[in-house]
PDB file of C-alpha atoms and ligand atoms in Angstrom:
ATOM      1  CA  GLY E 152     223.884 -53.552 -98.370  1.00  0.00           C
ATOM      2  CA  LYS E 153     225.551 -50.212 -97.763  1.00  0.00           C
ATOM      3  CA  LYS E 154     223.716 -47.501 -99.630  1.00  0.00           C
ATOM      4  CA  ILE E 155     225.812 -45.318-101.875  1.00  0.00           C
ATOM      5  CA  ILE E 156     225.490 -42.646-104.532  1.00  0.00           C
ATOM      6  CA  LEU E 157     228.328 -42.870-107.046  1.00  0.00           C
ATOM      7  CA  ASP E 158     229.186 -39.478-108.536  1.00  0.00           C
ATOM      8  CA  CYS E 159     231.571 -40.143-111.399  1.00  0.00           C
ATOM      9  CA  ASP E 160     233.136 -39.126-114.725  1.00  0.00           C
ATOM     10  CA  PRO E 161     233.829 -42.370-116.683  1.00  0.00           C
ATOM     11  CA  GLY E 162     236.744 -42.680-117.457  1.00  0.00           C
ATOM     12  CA  TYR E 163     238.386 -46.122-117.323  1.00  0.00           C
ATOM     13  CA  ASP E 164     238.721 -46.376-113.566  1.00  0.00           C
ATOM     14  CA  ASP E 165     235.280 -44.861-112.958  1.00  0.00           C
ATOM     15  CA  ALA E 166     233.886 -47.668-115.127  1.00  0.00           C
ATOM     16  CA  VAL E 167     235.583 -50.179-112.821  1.00  0.00           C
ATOM     17  CA  ALA E 168     234.042 -48.380-109.842  1.00  0.00           C
ATOM     18  CA  LEU E 169     230.639 -48.827-111.475  1.00  0.00           C
ATOM     19  CA  PHE E 170     231.289 -52.549-111.934  1.00  0.00           C
ATOM     20  CA  LEU E 171     232.329 -52.921-108.300  1.00  0.00           C
ATOM     21  CA  ALA E 172     229.422 -50.857-106.958  1.00  0.00           C
ATOM     22  CA  HIS E 173     226.899 -52.770-109.034  1.00  0.00           C
ATOM     23  CA  GLY E 174     228.434 -56.194-108.653  1.00  0.00           C
ATOM     24  CA  HIS E 175     229.412 -56.385-105.024  1.00  0.00           C
ATOM     25  CA  PRO E 176     226.611 -57.789-102.841  1.00  0.00           C
ATOM     26  CA  ASP E 177     227.511 -55.517 -99.906  1.00  0.00           C
ATOM     27  CA  ILE E 178     226.673 -52.361-101.882  1.00  0.00           C
ATOM     28  CA  GLU E 179     223.245 -50.997-102.651  1.00  0.00           C
ATOM     29  CA  LEU E 180     223.751 -48.516-105.470  1.00  0.00           C
ATOM     30  CA  LEU E 181     220.982 -45.907-105.160  1.00  0.00           C
ATOM     31  CA  ALA E 182     222.026 -43.590-107.973  1.00  0.00           C
ATOM     32  CA  VAL E 183     224.787 -42.876-110.433  1.00  0.00           C
ATOM     33  CA  THR E 184     225.390 -39.206-111.116  1.00  0.00           C
ATOM     34  CA  THR E 185     227.820 -37.794-113.640  1.00  0.00           C
ATOM     35  CA  VAL E 186     229.977 -34.700-113.655  1.00  0.00           C
ATOM     36  CA  VAL E 187     232.342 -33.023-116.106  1.00  0.00           C
ATOM     37  CA  GLY E 188     235.873 -34.307-115.534  1.00  0.00           C
ATOM     38  CA  ASN E 189     237.799 -36.829-117.553  1.00  0.00           C
ATOM     39  CA  GLN E 190     235.739 -35.620-120.505  1.00  0.00           C
ATOM     40  CA  THR E 191     232.774 -33.343-121.149  1.00  0.00           C
ATOM     41  CA  LEU E 192     229.570 -34.100-119.267  1.00  0.00           C
ATOM     42  CA  GLU E 193     227.922 -35.373-122.423  1.00  0.00           C
ATOM     43  CA  LYS E 194     230.693 -37.903-123.080  1.00  0.00           C
ATOM     44  CA  VAL E 195     231.104 -39.196-119.522  1.00  0.00           C
ATOM     45  CA  THR E 196     227.342 -39.563-119.179  1.00  0.00           C
ATOM     46  CA  ARG E 197     227.141 -41.598-122.346  1.00  0.00           C
ATOM     47  CA  ASN E 198     230.027 -43.740-121.131  1.00  0.00           C
ATOM     48  CA  ALA E 199     228.294 -44.359-117.813  1.00  0.00           C
ATOM     49  CA  LEU E 200     225.134 -45.502-119.586  1.00  0.00           C
ATOM     50  CA  SER E 201     227.057 -47.748-122.007  1.00  0.00           C
ATOM     51  CA  VAL E 202     228.939 -49.400-119.182  1.00  0.00           C
ATOM     52  CA  ALA E 203     225.616 -49.880-117.381  1.00  0.00           C
ATOM     53  CA  ARG E 204     224.354 -51.808-120.383  1.00  0.00           C
ATOM     54  CA  ILE E 205     227.338 -54.157-120.377  1.00  0.00           C
ATOM     55  CA  ILE E 206     226.525 -55.275-116.850  1.00  0.00           C
ATOM     56  CA  LYS E 207     222.758 -54.998-117.420  1.00  0.00           C
ATOM     57  CA  MET E 208     222.119 -52.442-114.710  1.00  0.00           C
ATOM     58  CA  GLU E 209     218.453 -51.777-114.165  1.00  0.00           C
ATOM     59  CA  ASN E 210     216.479 -49.886-111.571  1.00  0.00           C
ATOM     60  CA  VAL E 211     219.324 -47.507-110.852  1.00  0.00           C
ATOM     61  CA  THR E 212     218.763 -43.799-111.367  1.00  0.00           C
ATOM     62  CA  PHE E 213     221.280 -42.199-113.708  1.00  0.00           C
ATOM     63  CA  ALA E 214     221.412 -38.423-113.725  1.00  0.00           C
ATOM     64  CA  ALA E 215     223.691 -35.922-115.427  1.00  0.00           C
ATOM     65  CA  GLY E 216     225.095 -33.043-113.416  1.00  0.00           C
ATOM     66  CA  CYS E 217     227.310 -30.045-113.923  1.00  0.00           C
ATOM     67  CA  THR E 218     228.830 -29.254-117.304  1.00  0.00           C
ATOM     68  CA  GLN E 219     231.492 -26.968-115.840  1.00  0.00           C
ATOM     69  CA  PRO E 220     233.526 -26.571-112.645  1.00  0.00           C
ATOM     70  CA  LEU E 221     232.448 -23.844-110.206  1.00  0.00           C
ATOM     71  CA  VAL E 222     235.128 -21.316-111.134  1.00  0.00           C
ATOM     72  CA  LYS E 223     237.827 -22.809-113.329  1.00  0.00           C
ATOM     73  CA  PRO E 224     237.407 -23.509-117.034  1.00  0.00           C
ATOM     74  CA  ILE E 225     236.918 -27.128-118.132  1.00  0.00           C
ATOM     75  CA  HIS E 226     240.106 -29.202-118.046  1.00  0.00           C
ATOM     76  CA  THR E 227     239.672 -32.780-119.284  1.00  0.00           C
ATOM     77  CA  ALA E 228     242.026 -35.779-119.142  1.00  0.00           C
ATOM     78  CA  ALA E 229     241.898 -36.687-122.830  1.00  0.00           C
ATOM     79  CA  GLU E 230     245.568 -37.742-122.827  1.00  0.00           C
ATOM     80  CA  ILE E 231     244.694 -40.545-120.396  1.00  0.00           C
ATOM     81  CA  HIS E 232     241.080 -41.469-121.121  1.00  0.00           C
ATOM     82  CA  GLY E 233     241.005 -40.463-124.793  1.00  0.00           C
ATOM     83  CA  GLU E 234     238.753 -38.234-126.872  1.00  0.00           C
ATOM     84  CA  SER E 235     235.681 -40.298-125.961  1.00  0.00           C
ATOM     85  CA  GLY E 236     236.639 -40.531-122.279  1.00  0.00           C
ATOM     86  CA  LEU E 237     236.736 -44.321-122.654  1.00  0.00           C
ATOM     87  CA  ASP E 238     238.822 -44.972-125.764  1.00  0.00           C
ATOM     88  CA  GLY E 239     239.394 -48.512-126.966  1.00  0.00           C
ATOM     89  CA  PRO E 240     236.557 -50.907-126.218  1.00  0.00           C
ATOM     90  CA  VAL E 241     233.451 -51.032-128.380  1.00  0.00           C
ATOM     91  CA  LEU E 242     230.712 -49.436-126.326  1.00  0.00           C
ATOM     92  CA  PRO E 243     227.095 -50.531-126.772  1.00  0.00           C
ATOM     93  CA  GLU E 244     224.271 -48.058-127.332  1.00  0.00           C
ATOM     94  CA  PRO E 245     222.910 -47.149-123.909  1.00  0.00           C
ATOM     95  CA  HIS E 246     219.575 -48.738-123.045  1.00  0.00           C
ATOM     96  CA  LEU E 247     218.873 -47.035-119.730  1.00  0.00           C
ATOM     97  CA  ARG E 248     217.296 -43.622-119.864  1.00  0.00           C
ATOM     98  CA  LEU E 249     218.761 -40.664-118.074  1.00  0.00           C
ATOM     99  CA  SER E 250     216.665 -39.148-115.324  1.00  0.00           C
ATOM    100  CA  LEU E 251     215.052 -35.865-116.335  1.00  0.00           C
ATOM    101  CA  ARG E 252     216.266 -34.415-113.062  1.00  0.00           C
ATOM    102  CA  HIS E 253     219.618 -32.722-112.599  1.00  0.00           C
ATOM    103  CA  ALA E 254     222.209 -34.795-110.702  1.00  0.00           C
ATOM    104  CA  VAL E 255     222.399 -32.186-107.957  1.00  0.00           C
ATOM    105  CA  ASP E 256     218.681 -32.647-107.285  1.00  0.00           C
ATOM    106  CA  VAL E 257     218.950 -36.419-107.468  1.00  0.00           C
ATOM    107  CA  ILE E 258     221.750 -36.320-104.893  1.00  0.00           C
ATOM    108  CA  ILE E 259     219.729 -34.081-102.555  1.00  0.00           C
ATOM    109  CA  GLU E 260     216.434 -35.936-102.950  1.00  0.00           C
ATOM    110  CA  THR E 261     218.019 -39.359-102.598  1.00  0.00           C
ATOM    111  CA  ILE E 262     219.781 -38.382 -99.382  1.00  0.00           C
ATOM    112  CA  LEU E 263     216.696 -36.715 -97.888  1.00  0.00           C
ATOM    113  CA  SER E 264     214.424 -39.628 -98.780  1.00  0.00           C
ATOM    114  CA  GLN E 265     216.624 -42.209 -97.031  1.00  0.00           C
ATOM    115  CA  PRO E 266     217.030 -42.658 -93.265  1.00  0.00           C
ATOM    116  CA  LYS E 267     219.550 -40.388 -91.586  1.00  0.00           C
ATOM    117  CA  ASP E 268     223.135 -41.700 -91.668  1.00  0.00           C
ATOM    118  CA  SER E 269     222.336 -44.409 -94.188  1.00  0.00           C
ATOM    119  CA  VAL E 270     223.720 -42.951 -97.425  1.00  0.00           C
ATOM    120  CA  THR E 271     227.423 -42.715 -98.244  1.00  0.00           C
ATOM    121  CA  LEU E 272     228.431 -40.351-101.015  1.00  0.00           C
ATOM    122  CA  VAL E 273     231.201 -41.710-103.224  1.00  0.00           C
ATOM    123  CA  PRO E 274     232.586 -39.053-105.559  1.00  0.00           C
ATOM    124  CA  THR E 275     235.165 -40.301-108.070  1.00  0.00           C
ATOM    125  CA  GLY E 276     235.387 -37.172-110.210  1.00  0.00           C
ATOM    126  CA  GLY E 277     235.680 -33.453-109.572  1.00  0.00           C
ATOM    127  CA  LEU E 278     233.573 -32.289-106.639  1.00  0.00           C
ATOM    128  CA  THR E 279     231.353 -29.833-108.545  1.00  0.00           C
ATOM    129  CA  ASN E 280     228.043 -31.692-108.124  1.00  0.00           C
ATOM    130  CA  ILE E 281     228.621 -32.347-104.441  1.00  0.00           C
ATOM    131  CA  ALA E 282     229.542 -28.721-103.732  1.00  0.00           C
ATOM    132  CA  MET E 283     226.458 -27.547-105.618  1.00  0.00           C
ATOM    133  CA  ALA E 284     224.281 -29.966-103.634  1.00  0.00           C
ATOM    134  CA  LEU E 285     225.735 -28.577-100.383  1.00  0.00           C
ATOM    135  CA  ARG E 286     224.956 -25.018-101.440  1.00  0.00           C
ATOM    136  CA  LYS E 287     221.469 -25.861-102.639  1.00  0.00           C
ATOM    137  CA  GLU E 288     220.448 -27.991 -99.650  1.00  0.00           C
ATOM    138  CA  PRO E 289     222.740 -27.802 -96.604  1.00  0.00           C
ATOM    139  CA  LYS E 290     220.369 -30.177 -94.774  1.00  0.00           C
ATOM    140  CA  ILE E 291     222.188 -33.025 -96.497  1.00  0.00           C
ATOM    141  CA  ILE E 292     225.229 -32.430 -94.266  1.00  0.00           C
ATOM    142  CA  ASP E 293     223.572 -34.008 -91.231  1.00  0.00           C
ATOM    143  CA  ARG E 294     221.874 -36.778 -93.163  1.00  0.00           C
ATOM    144  CA  VAL E 295     224.801 -38.315 -95.013  1.00  0.00           C
ATOM    145  CA  ARG E 296     226.656 -41.147 -93.328  1.00  0.00           C
ATOM    146  CA  GLU E 297     229.940 -40.011 -94.769  1.00  0.00           C
ATOM    147  CA  VAL E 298     231.704 -38.912 -97.930  1.00  0.00           C
ATOM    148  CA  VAL E 299     234.324 -41.311 -99.256  1.00  0.00           C
ATOM    149  CA  LEU E 300     236.044 -39.695-102.181  1.00  0.00           C
ATOM    150  CA  MET E 301     238.793 -40.571-104.602  1.00  0.00           C
ATOM    151  CA  GLY E 302     240.996 -37.533-104.838  1.00  0.00           C
ATOM    152  CA  GLY E 303     244.038 -35.741-103.487  1.00  0.00           C
ATOM    153  CA  ALA E 304     247.289 -37.020-102.109  1.00  0.00           C
ATOM    154  CA  ILE E 305     249.271 -36.591 -98.928  1.00  0.00           C
ATOM    155  CA  ARG E 306     252.259 -36.049-101.137  1.00  0.00           C
ATOM    156  CA  GLY E 307     252.621 -35.411-104.859  1.00  0.00           C
ATOM    157  CA  GLY E 308     250.143 -35.263-107.676  1.00  0.00           C
ATOM    158  CA  ASN E 309     249.310 -36.433-111.171  1.00  0.00           C
ATOM    159  CA  ALA E 310     247.637 -33.422-112.833  1.00  0.00           C
ATOM    160  CA  THR E 311     250.510 -31.244-111.553  1.00  0.00           C
ATOM    161  CA  PRO E 312     253.497 -32.018-109.302  1.00  0.00           C
ATOM    162  CA  CYS E 313     251.342 -31.038-106.320  1.00  0.00           C
ATOM    163  CA  ALA E 314     247.758 -31.784-107.308  1.00  0.00           C
ATOM    164  CA  GLU E 315     245.687 -34.831-108.025  1.00  0.00           C
ATOM    165  CA  PHE E 316     243.309 -34.474-111.025  1.00  0.00           C
ATOM    166  CA  ASN E 317     239.899 -34.573-109.271  1.00  0.00           C
ATOM    167  CA  ILE E 318     240.878 -31.827-106.838  1.00  0.00           C
ATOM    168  CA  TYR E 319     242.822 -29.861-109.432  1.00  0.00           C
ATOM    169  CA  ILE E 320     239.920 -29.527-111.880  1.00  0.00           C
ATOM    170  CA  ASP E 321     237.627 -27.934-109.290  1.00  0.00           C
ATOM    171  CA  PRO E 322     239.537 -26.836-106.182  1.00  0.00           C
ATOM    172  CA  GLU E 323     236.808 -24.417-105.080  1.00  0.00           C
ATOM    173  CA  ALA E 324     234.319 -27.281-105.026  1.00  0.00           C
ATOM    174  CA  ALA E 325     236.796 -29.442-103.125  1.00  0.00           C
ATOM    175  CA  GLU E 326     237.259 -26.704-100.544  1.00  0.00           C
ATOM    176  CA  ILE E 327     233.497 -26.585 -99.976  1.00  0.00           C
ATOM    177  CA  VAL E 328     233.190 -30.378 -99.702  1.00  0.00           C
ATOM    178  CA  PHE E 329     236.148 -30.869 -97.338  1.00  0.00           C
ATOM    179  CA  ASN E 330     234.977 -28.063 -95.039  1.00  0.00           C
ATOM    180  CA  ALA E 331     231.260 -28.843 -94.953  1.00  0.00           C
ATOM    181  CA  GLY E 332     231.363 -30.334 -91.454  1.00  0.00           C
ATOM    182  CA  TRP E 333     230.450 -33.855 -92.516  1.00  0.00           C
ATOM    183  CA  LYS E 334     232.850 -36.754 -92.300  1.00  0.00           C
ATOM    184  CA  VAL E 335     235.119 -36.948 -95.321  1.00  0.00           C
ATOM    185  CA  THR E 336     237.478 -39.842 -96.012  1.00  0.00           C
ATOM    186  CA  MET E 337     240.041 -39.077 -98.665  1.00  0.00           C
ATOM    187  CA  ILE E 338     241.228 -42.007-100.751  1.00  0.00           C
ATOM    188  CA  GLY E 339     244.131 -40.405-102.585  1.00  0.00           C
ATOM    189  CA  LEU E 340     247.080 -41.273-104.763  1.00  0.00           C
ATOM    190  CA  ASP E 341     249.028 -42.512-101.731  1.00  0.00           C
ATOM    191  CA  VAL E 342     246.866 -45.624-101.798  1.00  0.00           C
ATOM    192  CA  THR E 343     245.484 -45.731-105.335  1.00  0.00           C
ATOM    193  CA  HIS E 344     249.019 -45.923-106.722  1.00  0.00           C
ATOM    194  CA  LYS E 345     249.151 -49.306-104.992  1.00  0.00           C
ATOM    195  CA  ALA E 346     245.982 -50.561-106.724  1.00  0.00           C
ATOM    196  CA  LEU E 347     247.725 -51.524-109.934  1.00  0.00           C
ATOM    197  CA  ALA E 348     246.140 -53.647-112.648  1.00  0.00           C
ATOM    198  CA  THR E 349     249.182 -55.800-113.281  1.00  0.00           C
ATOM    199  CA  LEU E 350     249.250 -58.374-116.053  1.00  0.00           C
ATOM    200  CA  PRO E 351     248.556 -61.287-113.665  1.00  0.00           C
ATOM    201  CA  ILE E 352     245.523 -59.383-112.330  1.00  0.00           C
ATOM    202  CA  ARG E 353     244.254 -58.703-115.829  1.00  0.00           C
ATOM    203  CA  ASN E 354     244.698 -62.365-116.721  1.00  0.00           C
ATOM    204  CA  GLN E 355     242.863 -63.442-113.618  1.00  0.00           C
ATOM    205  CA  ILE E 356     239.940 -61.223-114.585  1.00  0.00           C
ATOM    206  CA  ARG E 357     239.980 -62.522-118.169  1.00  0.00           C
ATOM    207  CA  GLN E 358     239.797 -66.087-116.880  1.00  0.00           C
ATOM    208  CA  ILE E 359     236.427 -65.379-115.304  1.00  0.00           C
ATOM    209  CA  ASP E 360     235.445 -65.690-118.959  1.00  0.00           C
ATOM    210  CA  THR E 361     232.141 -63.847-119.037  1.00  0.00           C
ATOM    211  CA  GLY E 362     231.254 -61.019-121.408  1.00  0.00           C
ATOM    212  CA  PRO E 363     231.592 -58.338-118.715  1.00  0.00           C
ATOM    213  CA  ALA E 364     234.886 -59.811-117.441  1.00  0.00           C
ATOM    214  CA  ARG E 365     236.352 -59.851-120.962  1.00  0.00           C
ATOM    215  CA  PHE E 366     235.199 -56.256-121.400  1.00  0.00           C
ATOM    216  CA  LEU E 367     236.860 -55.290-118.116  1.00  0.00           C
ATOM    217  CA  SER E 368     240.098 -57.022-118.978  1.00  0.00           C
ATOM    218  CA  ASP E 369     240.184 -55.270-122.387  1.00  0.00           C
ATOM    219  CA  LEU E 370     239.409 -51.966-120.713  1.00  0.00           C
ATOM    220  CA  LEU E 371     242.280 -52.445-118.260  1.00  0.00           C
ATOM    221  CA  GLY E 372     244.524 -53.265-121.233  1.00  0.00           C
ATOM    222  CA  PHE E 373     243.678 -49.976-122.986  1.00  0.00           C
ATOM    223  CA  PHE E 374     244.112 -48.070-119.723  1.00  0.00           C
ATOM    224  CA  SER E 375     247.450 -49.775-119.254  1.00  0.00           C
ATOM    225  CA  GLU E 376     248.762 -48.552-122.621  1.00  0.00           C
ATOM    226  CA  LYS E 377     247.685 -44.976-121.936  1.00  0.00           C
ATOM    227  CA  TYR E 378     249.042 -45.008-118.404  1.00  0.00           C
ATOM    228  CA  GLN E 379     252.383 -46.352-119.562  1.00  0.00           C
ATOM    229  CA  LYS E 380     252.641 -43.593-122.160  1.00  0.00           C
ATOM    230  CA  VAL E 381     251.589 -40.696-119.935  1.00  0.00           C
ATOM    231  CA  HIS E 382     252.858 -41.689-116.475  1.00  0.00           C
ATOM    232  CA  GLY E 383     255.476 -44.321-117.286  1.00  0.00           C
ATOM    233  CA  PHE E 384     253.835 -46.852-114.964  1.00  0.00           C
ATOM    234  CA  ASP E 385     254.220 -50.576-115.785  1.00  0.00           C
ATOM    235  CA  ALA E 386     250.601 -51.102-114.742  1.00  0.00           C
ATOM    236  CA  PRO E 387     247.771 -48.562-114.409  1.00  0.00           C
ATOM    237  CA  ALA E 388     246.525 -47.312-111.045  1.00  0.00           C
ATOM    238  CA  ILE E 389     242.845 -48.185-110.707  1.00  0.00           C
ATOM    239  CA  HIS E 390     241.980 -45.212-108.518  1.00  0.00           C
ATOM    240  CA  ASP E 391     238.216 -44.895-108.333  1.00  0.00           C
ATOM    241  CA  PRO E 392     237.068 -48.353-107.189  1.00  0.00           C
ATOM    242  CA  CYS E 393     239.340 -47.924-104.158  1.00  0.00           C
ATOM    243  CA  ALA E 394     236.729 -45.522-102.744  1.00  0.00           C
ATOM    244  CA  VAL E 395     233.973 -48.106-103.299  1.00  0.00           C
ATOM    245  CA  ALA E 396     236.202 -50.787-101.750  1.00  0.00           C
ATOM    246  CA  TYR E 397     236.601 -48.611 -98.672  1.00  0.00           C
ATOM    247  CA  VAL E 398     232.839 -48.526 -98.221  1.00  0.00           C
ATOM    248  CA  ILE E 399     232.621 -52.307 -98.654  1.00  0.00           C
ATOM    249  CA  ASN E 400     235.395 -53.030 -96.183  1.00  0.00           C
ATOM    250  CA  PRO E 401     237.256 -50.186 -94.444  1.00  0.00           C
ATOM    251  CA  ASP E 402     239.583 -52.759 -92.865  1.00  0.00           C
ATOM    252  CA  LEU E 403     241.418 -53.050 -96.180  1.00  0.00           C
ATOM    253  CA  PHE E 404     242.780 -49.572 -95.549  1.00  0.00           C
ATOM    254  CA  THR E 405     244.871 -47.796 -92.968  1.00  0.00           C
ATOM    255  CA  VAL E 406     243.213 -44.484 -92.225  1.00  0.00           C
ATOM    256  CA  GLN E 407     244.305 -41.548 -90.144  1.00  0.00           C
ATOM    257  CA  GLN E 408     242.305 -38.606 -88.847  1.00  0.00           C
ATOM    258  CA  ALA E 409     243.947 -35.384 -89.996  1.00  0.00           C
ATOM    259  CA  PRO E 410     243.051 -31.816 -90.921  1.00  0.00           C
ATOM    260  CA  ILE E 411     242.996 -31.355 -94.703  1.00  0.00           C
ATOM    261  CA  SER E 412     243.049 -27.976 -96.435  1.00  0.00           C
ATOM    262  CA  ILE E 413     242.609 -27.376-100.139  1.00  0.00           C
ATOM    263  CA  GLU E 414     244.978 -24.983-101.896  1.00  0.00           C
ATOM    264  CA  THR E 415     242.960 -22.669-104.142  1.00  0.00           C
ATOM    265  CA  GLN E 416     245.382 -19.733-104.406  1.00  0.00           C
ATOM    266  CA  GLY E 417     248.732 -21.319-105.131  1.00  0.00           C
ATOM    267  CA  LYS E 418     251.004 -20.126-107.901  1.00  0.00           C
ATOM    268  CA  HIS E 419     252.261 -23.685-108.473  1.00  0.00           C
ATOM    269  CA  THR E 420     250.197 -25.632-105.999  1.00  0.00           C
ATOM    270  CA  THR E 421     246.520 -25.051-106.770  1.00  0.00           C
ATOM    271  CA  GLY E 422     244.506 -28.193-106.120  1.00  0.00           C
ATOM    272  CA  MET E 423     246.916 -29.505-103.515  1.00  0.00           C
ATOM    273  CA  THR E 424     245.392 -31.324-100.537  1.00  0.00           C
ATOM    274  CA  VAL E 425     247.405 -30.079 -97.573  1.00  0.00           C
ATOM    275  CA  VAL E 426     247.208 -32.903 -95.034  1.00  0.00           C
ATOM    276  CA  ASP E 427     248.451 -31.949 -91.568  1.00  0.00           C
ATOM    277  CA  LEU E 428     250.045 -35.018 -90.026  1.00  0.00           C
ATOM    278  CA  ARG E 429     252.223 -33.103 -87.570  1.00  0.00           C
ATOM    279  CA  HIS E 430     250.213 -33.530 -84.384  1.00  0.00           C
ATOM    280  CA  ARG E 431     247.318 -35.416 -82.956  1.00  0.00           C
ATOM    281  CA  PRO E 432     244.246 -33.929 -84.683  1.00  0.00           C
ATOM    282  CA  PRO E 433     241.698 -31.889 -82.724  1.00  0.00           C
ATOM    283  CA  ALA E 434     238.716 -33.951 -81.547  1.00  0.00           C
ATOM    284  CA  THR E 435     236.478 -31.919 -83.864  1.00  0.00           C
ATOM    285  CA  CYS E 436     238.434 -32.939 -86.957  1.00  0.00           C
ATOM    286  CA  GLN E 437     236.065 -34.514 -89.480  1.00  0.00           C
ATOM    287  CA  THR E 438     238.544 -35.390 -92.204  1.00  0.00           C
ATOM    288  CA  TYR E 439     240.344 -38.699 -92.592  1.00  0.00           C
ATOM    289  CA  VAL E 440     243.020 -39.803 -95.016  1.00  0.00           C
ATOM    290  CA  ALA E 441     243.880 -43.283 -96.225  1.00  0.00           C
ATOM    291  CA  THR E 442     247.577 -44.024 -95.934  1.00  0.00           C
ATOM    292  CA  ASP E 443     247.722 -47.679 -96.994  1.00  0.00           C
ATOM    293  CA  ILE E 444     245.708 -50.343 -98.795  1.00  0.00           C
ATOM    294  CA  ASN E 445     245.712 -54.124 -98.878  1.00  0.00           C
ATOM    295  CA  SER E 446     245.836 -54.352-102.653  1.00  0.00           C
ATOM    296  CA  GLU E 447     245.444 -58.135-102.832  1.00  0.00           C
ATOM    297  CA  ALA E 448     242.208 -57.922-100.886  1.00  0.00           C
ATOM    298  CA  PHE E 449     241.154 -55.000-103.070  1.00  0.00           C
ATOM    299  CA  TRP E 450     241.529 -57.094-106.242  1.00  0.00           C
ATOM    300  CA  ALA E 451     239.707 -59.954-104.575  1.00  0.00           C
ATOM    301  CA  LEU E 452     236.694 -57.636-104.195  1.00  0.00           C
ATOM    302  CA  ILE E 453     236.806 -56.792-107.904  1.00  0.00           C
ATOM    303  CA  VAL E 454     236.991 -60.479-108.822  1.00  0.00           C
ATOM    304  CA  GLU E 455     234.137 -61.245-106.433  1.00  0.00           C
ATOM    305  CA  ALA E 456     232.017 -58.509-108.032  1.00  0.00           C
ATOM    306  CA  MET E 457     232.734 -59.809-111.537  1.00  0.00           C
ATOM    307  CA  GLN E 458     231.799 -63.333-110.525  1.00  0.00           C
ATOM    308  CA  HIS E 459     228.623 -61.983-109.027  1.00  0.00           C
ATOM    309  CA  ILE E 460     227.795 -60.067-112.197  1.00  0.00           C
ATOM    310  CA  GLY E 461     228.275 -63.180-114.305  1.00  0.00           C
ATOM    311  CA  GLU E 462     227.003 -62.595-117.838  1.00  0.00           C
ATOM    312  CA  GLY E 463     225.228 -59.487-116.538  1.00  0.00           C
TER     313      GLY E 463
HETATM  314  C1  BDR G 680     241.438 -39.523-110.933  1.00  0.00           C
HETATM  315  O1  BDR G 680     241.505 -38.734-112.111  1.00  0.00           O
HETATM  316  C2  BDR G 680     240.709 -39.297-113.108  1.00  0.00           C
HETATM  317  O2  BDR G 680     241.337 -39.208-114.346  1.00  0.00           O
HETATM  318  C3  BDR G 680     240.455 -40.722-112.697  1.00  0.00           C
HETATM  319  O3  BDR G 680     239.210 -41.176-113.194  1.00  0.00           O
HETATM  320  C4  BDR G 680     240.470 -40.654-111.205  1.00  0.00           C
HETATM  321  O4  BDR G 680     239.198 -40.326-110.700  1.00  0.00           O
HETATM  322  C5  BDR G 680     242.830 -39.989-110.576  1.00  0.00           C
HETATM  323  O5  BDR G 680     243.640 -38.890-110.299  1.00  0.00           O
HETATM  324 CA1   CA G 681     237.229 -40.461-112.039  1.00  0.00          CA
END
């Protein structure tokens, strides 16, 4: 399996990313780290552990990370993910214990303890933990296979007209991560807005008829209501598992090499990912952007993972 560290802030779609990362046989999930984002660190960490219990995750390190962005004050997404960060479903008491180590240390130690170029970092929240890890131990830059993150957009935004939420909440961290000199693949709104949990998809998941699949279908239902209210979408965009799907099978995506700059100074544009698609990129360019996704094949991966999970 492909080794990944999932750095997340569950969050409905982060929970789906956890399901996919745990359930898909092509992924070896080395660690789950949490970061302030959709809700406070305490809440998203609890959510991660509860979700882990539903799919009976064992032998995976869970570690909590940063409670605040590098520079900006905390900005949560309570209007979408609710006060708890995962409003709606009944969440079980966590049974896994959190690591005593800080997520930043878990990220560093996990990468350094694995063979060079074997670990892919998959951030699906703000980039605070990853930026901190880079500052604390720059040796990780040469050891990571690549960074595949959910965040940004070639055009548009959701947190603001110009900025996607994960970049918007910690643009300084994003700037550090995108410029580190390692390979970064940006899975942004341009593709995640095509990964919609339509009613037929939700029904298909429900028909798998296991506890975890029923939980997932309920979860997608709650997300759907919130998404409809806030964004006016008929079906919610399931952003975060798209990054995991890219690691499983990059062929589901169209990807282009392009310089990407993060706006940290804008009056109206802070958190914007400025993707330069004007010319052929310089050979040294290390940043890539997804421009299209095969959404049917994406949902097939989710279904496959749920079948694999079974009753958990
Ligand atoms: C991103 O923002 C968060 O609310 C979601 O979990 C996802 O990671 C989408 O913009
Ligand atoms: Ca997220």
